[in-house]
Tab-separated table of C-alpha atoms in Angstrom:
chain	number	residue	atom	x	y	z
L	1	MET	CA	-0.610	-0.303	0.111
L	2	LYS	CA	1.145	3.611	-0.577
L	3	PRO	CA	1.688	6.000	2.206
L	4	ALA	CA	-0.510	8.709	1.391
L	5	SER	CA	1.270	11.369	0.424
L	6	LYS	CA	2.173	9.252	-2.998
L	7	VAL	CA	-1.507	8.468	-3.927
L	8	LYS	CA	-2.788	10.318	-6.904
L	9	PRO	CA	-5.938	11.398	-6.736
L	10	LYS	CA	-8.507	9.304	-9.299
L	11	ALA	CA	-9.726	11.349	-12.270
L	12	LYS	CA	-13.292	11.828	-12.034
L	13	PRO	CA	-15.836	10.311	-14.330
L	14	SER	CA	-16.921	12.588	-17.404
L	15	ALA	CA	-20.532	12.122	-17.054
L	16	ALA	CA	-22.768	11.819	-13.957
L	17	ARG	CA	-24.689	8.467	-13.508
L	18	SER	CA	-27.531	7.410	-11.535
L	19	VAL	CA	-27.182	4.285	-8.836
L	20	ALA	CA	-29.534	2.746	-11.373
L	21	THR	CA	-27.719	3.438	-14.940
L	22	LYS	CA	-23.855	2.748	-13.633
L	23	LYS	CA	-21.846	1.000	-15.928
L	24	LEU	CA	-19.786	-2.076	-14.027
L	25	LYS	CA	-16.291	-2.021	-14.400
L	26	PRO	CA	-14.052	-5.049	-13.598
L	27	THR	CA	-10.627	-4.207	-10.888
L	28	ALA	CA	-8.034	-6.663	-9.785
L	29	LYS	CA	-8.967	-6.968	-6.323
L	30	ARG	CA	-12.504	-8.202	-6.515
L	31	LYS	CA	-11.227	-11.118	-9.403
L	32	GLY	CA	-12.503	-9.670	-12.061
L	33	LYS	CA	-16.178	-9.024	-10.451
L	34	PRO	CA	-17.831	-6.170	-11.674
L	35	THR	CA	-17.898	-3.158	-8.878
L	36	PRO	CA	-19.829	0.145	-9.581
L	37	VAL	CA	-18.385	2.870	-11.145
L	38	ARG	CA	-17.390	6.163	-8.403
L	39	GLN	CA	-20.659	8.234	-8.239
L	40	THR	CA	-20.447	12.164	-8.634
L	41	LYS	CA	-22.265	14.699	-7.347
L	42	LYS	CA	-23.834	15.892	-9.963
L	43	SER	CA	-25.943	12.526	-9.665
L	44	VAL	CA	-26.850	12.948	-6.376
L	45	GLY	CA	-30.407	14.241	-5.082
L	46	PRO	CA	-34.036	13.939	-6.261
L	47	ALA	CA	-33.407	14.512	-9.588
L	48	ALA	CA	-30.860	12.162	-10.240
L	49	GLY	CA	-33.203	9.389	-9.401
L	50	LEU	CA	-34.876	6.756	-12.449
L	51	ALA	CA	-37.987	8.041	-13.891
L	52	PHE	CA	-41.020	6.869	-11.909
L	53	GLY	CA	-41.935	4.820	-15.078
L	54	GLU	CA	-39.485	2.718	-14.458
L	55	PHE	CA	-41.508	1.938	-10.884
L	56	GLU	CA	-44.496	1.341	-12.890
L	57	ALA	CA	-43.013	-0.676	-14.994
L	58	LEU	CA	-41.621	-2.713	-12.435
L	59	ARG	CA	-45.173	-3.213	-11.033
L	60	ARG	CA	-45.914	-4.318	-14.521
L	61	GLN	CA	-43.528	-7.210	-14.390
L	62	LEU	CA	-44.000	-8.113	-10.557
L	63	ASP	CA	-47.975	-8.481	-11.478
L	64	LEU	CA	-47.887	-6.158	-7.914
L	65	SER	CA	-51.203	-3.426	-7.336
L	66	LEU	CA	-49.191	-0.018	-6.540
L	67	GLU	CA	-50.250	-0.916	-2.801
L	68	GLU	CA	-47.853	-3.950	-2.856
L	69	LEU	CA	-44.839	-2.582	-4.462
L	70	THR	CA	-44.937	0.499	-2.097
L	71	ALA	CA	-44.883	-1.778	1.019
L	72	ARG	CA	-42.250	-4.440	-0.024
L	73	LEU	CA	-40.045	-1.309	-1.376
L	74	GLY	CA	-40.954	0.560	2.531
L	75	LEU	CA	-42.568	3.589	0.565
L	76	SER	CA	-45.489	5.385	1.656
L	77	ARG	CA	-48.510	5.994	-0.552
L	78	ALA	CA	-47.918	9.541	-0.213
L	79	THR	CA	-43.981	9.239	-1.247
L	80	ILE	CA	-45.354	7.471	-4.086
L	81	GLU	CA	-47.776	9.754	-5.280
L	82	GLN	CA	-45.209	12.479	-4.354
L	83	ARG	CA	-42.820	11.225	-6.772
L	84	LYS	CA	-45.567	9.958	-9.402
L	85	ALA	CA	-46.348	14.463	-9.747
L	86	SER	CA	-42.909	15.116	-9.928
L	87	GLY	CA	-42.274	12.462	-12.488
L	88	ARG	CA	-38.635	11.060	-10.510
L	89	LEU	CA	-37.400	8.584	-7.740
L	90	THR	CA	-34.645	10.042	-4.855
L	91	THR	CA	-31.797	7.674	-5.518
L	92	GLU	CA	-32.566	5.804	-2.618
L	93	GLU	CA	-35.904	5.050	-3.547
L	94	SER	CA	-34.045	4.342	-7.106
L	95	GLY	CA	-31.724	1.768	-5.702
L	96	LYS	CA	-34.744	-0.370	-4.156
L	97	VAL	CA	-36.230	-0.526	-7.829
L	98	VAL	CA	-32.900	-1.303	-8.785
L	99	SER	CA	-32.654	-4.055	-6.488
L	100	PHE	CA	-36.177	-5.422	-7.196
L	101	ALA	CA	-36.009	-5.604	-11.029
L	102	ARG	CA	-32.322	-7.466	-10.673
L	103	LEU	CA	-34.013	-10.320	-8.361
L	104	LEU	CA	-36.888	-9.962	-11.003
L	105	GLY	CA	-33.956	-10.632	-13.888
L	106	HIS	CA	-31.861	-13.258	-11.998
L	107	ALA	CA	-35.116	-15.744	-11.430
L	108	VAL	CA	-36.411	-14.710	-14.889
L	109	HIS	CA	-32.962	-15.990	-16.191
L	110	LEU	CA	-32.966	-18.863	-13.651
L	111	PHE	CA	-36.918	-20.142	-13.587
L	112	GLY	CA	-36.828	-19.696	-17.740
L	113	GLY	CA	-39.905	-17.270	-17.841
L	114	LEU	CA	-41.951	-14.370	-15.856
L	115	GLU	CA	-44.421	-15.932	-14.328
L	116	GLU	CA	-42.275	-18.558	-13.217
L	117	ALA	CA	-40.102	-15.945	-11.680
L	118	ARG	CA	-42.889	-13.950	-10.109
L	119	GLN	CA	-44.212	-16.918	-8.339
L	120	TRP	CA	-41.016	-18.197	-7.023
L	121	LEU	CA	-40.718	-14.289	-5.556
L	122	LYS	CA	-43.843	-14.134	-4.165
L	123	ALA	CA	-43.856	-17.683	-2.706
L	124	PRO	CA	-42.576	-18.340	0.937
L	125	GLN	CA	-39.260	-20.229	0.443
L	126	ARG	CA	-37.697	-22.836	2.859
L	127	SER	CA	-33.676	-21.735	2.244
L	128	LEU	CA	-35.268	-18.052	3.402
L	129	HIS	CA	-36.765	-19.414	6.807
L	130	GLY	CA	-40.304	-19.623	4.819
L	131	ALA	CA	-40.296	-15.767	3.792
L	132	VAL	CA	-41.622	-14.593	0.678
L	133	PRO	CA	-38.438	-13.299	-1.639
L	134	LEU	CA	-39.605	-10.382	-2.115
L	135	GLU	CA	-40.326	-9.088	1.241
L	136	TYR	CA	-37.597	-10.667	2.998
L	137	ALA	CA	-35.425	-8.347	-0.090
L	138	GLN	CA	-37.082	-5.334	1.593
L	139	SER	CA	-33.762	-4.665	3.683
L	140	GLU	CA	-30.436	-4.189	0.923
L	141	PHE	CA	-29.187	-7.876	3.134
L	142	GLY	CA	-32.452	-8.917	2.659
L	143	ALA	CA	-31.777	-8.349	-1.103
L	144	ARG	CA	-28.632	-9.769	-1.039
L	145	GLU	CA	-30.100	-12.694	0.741
L	146	VAL	CA	-32.064	-13.356	-2.436
L	147	GLU	CA	-29.142	-13.006	-4.719
L	148	ASN	CA	-26.999	-15.213	-3.165
L	149	LEU	CA	-30.059	-17.733	-3.187
L	150	LEU	CA	-31.054	-17.417	-6.641
L	151	THR	CA	-27.444	-17.868	-7.803
L	152	GLN	CA	-27.078	-21.291	-5.139
L	153	LEU	CA	-30.210	-22.792	-7.200
L	154	ASP	CA	-28.723	-21.569	-10.839
L	155	ARG	CA	-25.609	-24.022	-9.540
L	156	GLU	CA	-27.132	-26.756	-8.233
L	157	ARG	CA	-29.287	-26.749	-11.567
L	158	SER	CA	-26.078	-25.757	-13.950
């Protein structure tokens, strides 16, 4: 490790990216696994989040009511109405939407279709101590656990 005085500052990315649209780049430290590109100050704030339409698209794909998805994301109905009016989610809310979308995508890949993925994500799973994956994934830790379970199931099928 280099002493602090010899460490050169990293160049900032030229274009600001929101949490949901970050491109991933491999790093040697993580053995080729992708890591998010550093977020710039310009991308922080409510205006940097996803368009509200992304929330709606996820709701349709998961076949959930507005109330169900709002509750599973840990948001209030009033907050969602405000975001709908402004047309944008905050960065934090966007992160939750992206997390759920990532789980859905992984499940679709694993189970071979949208309907099968929905069924798995909405049904109690023994590997999650009987919890429903979409409910378990409300926290960042829970979402990681569901992702790990999907990865494990994928490896077992290979």
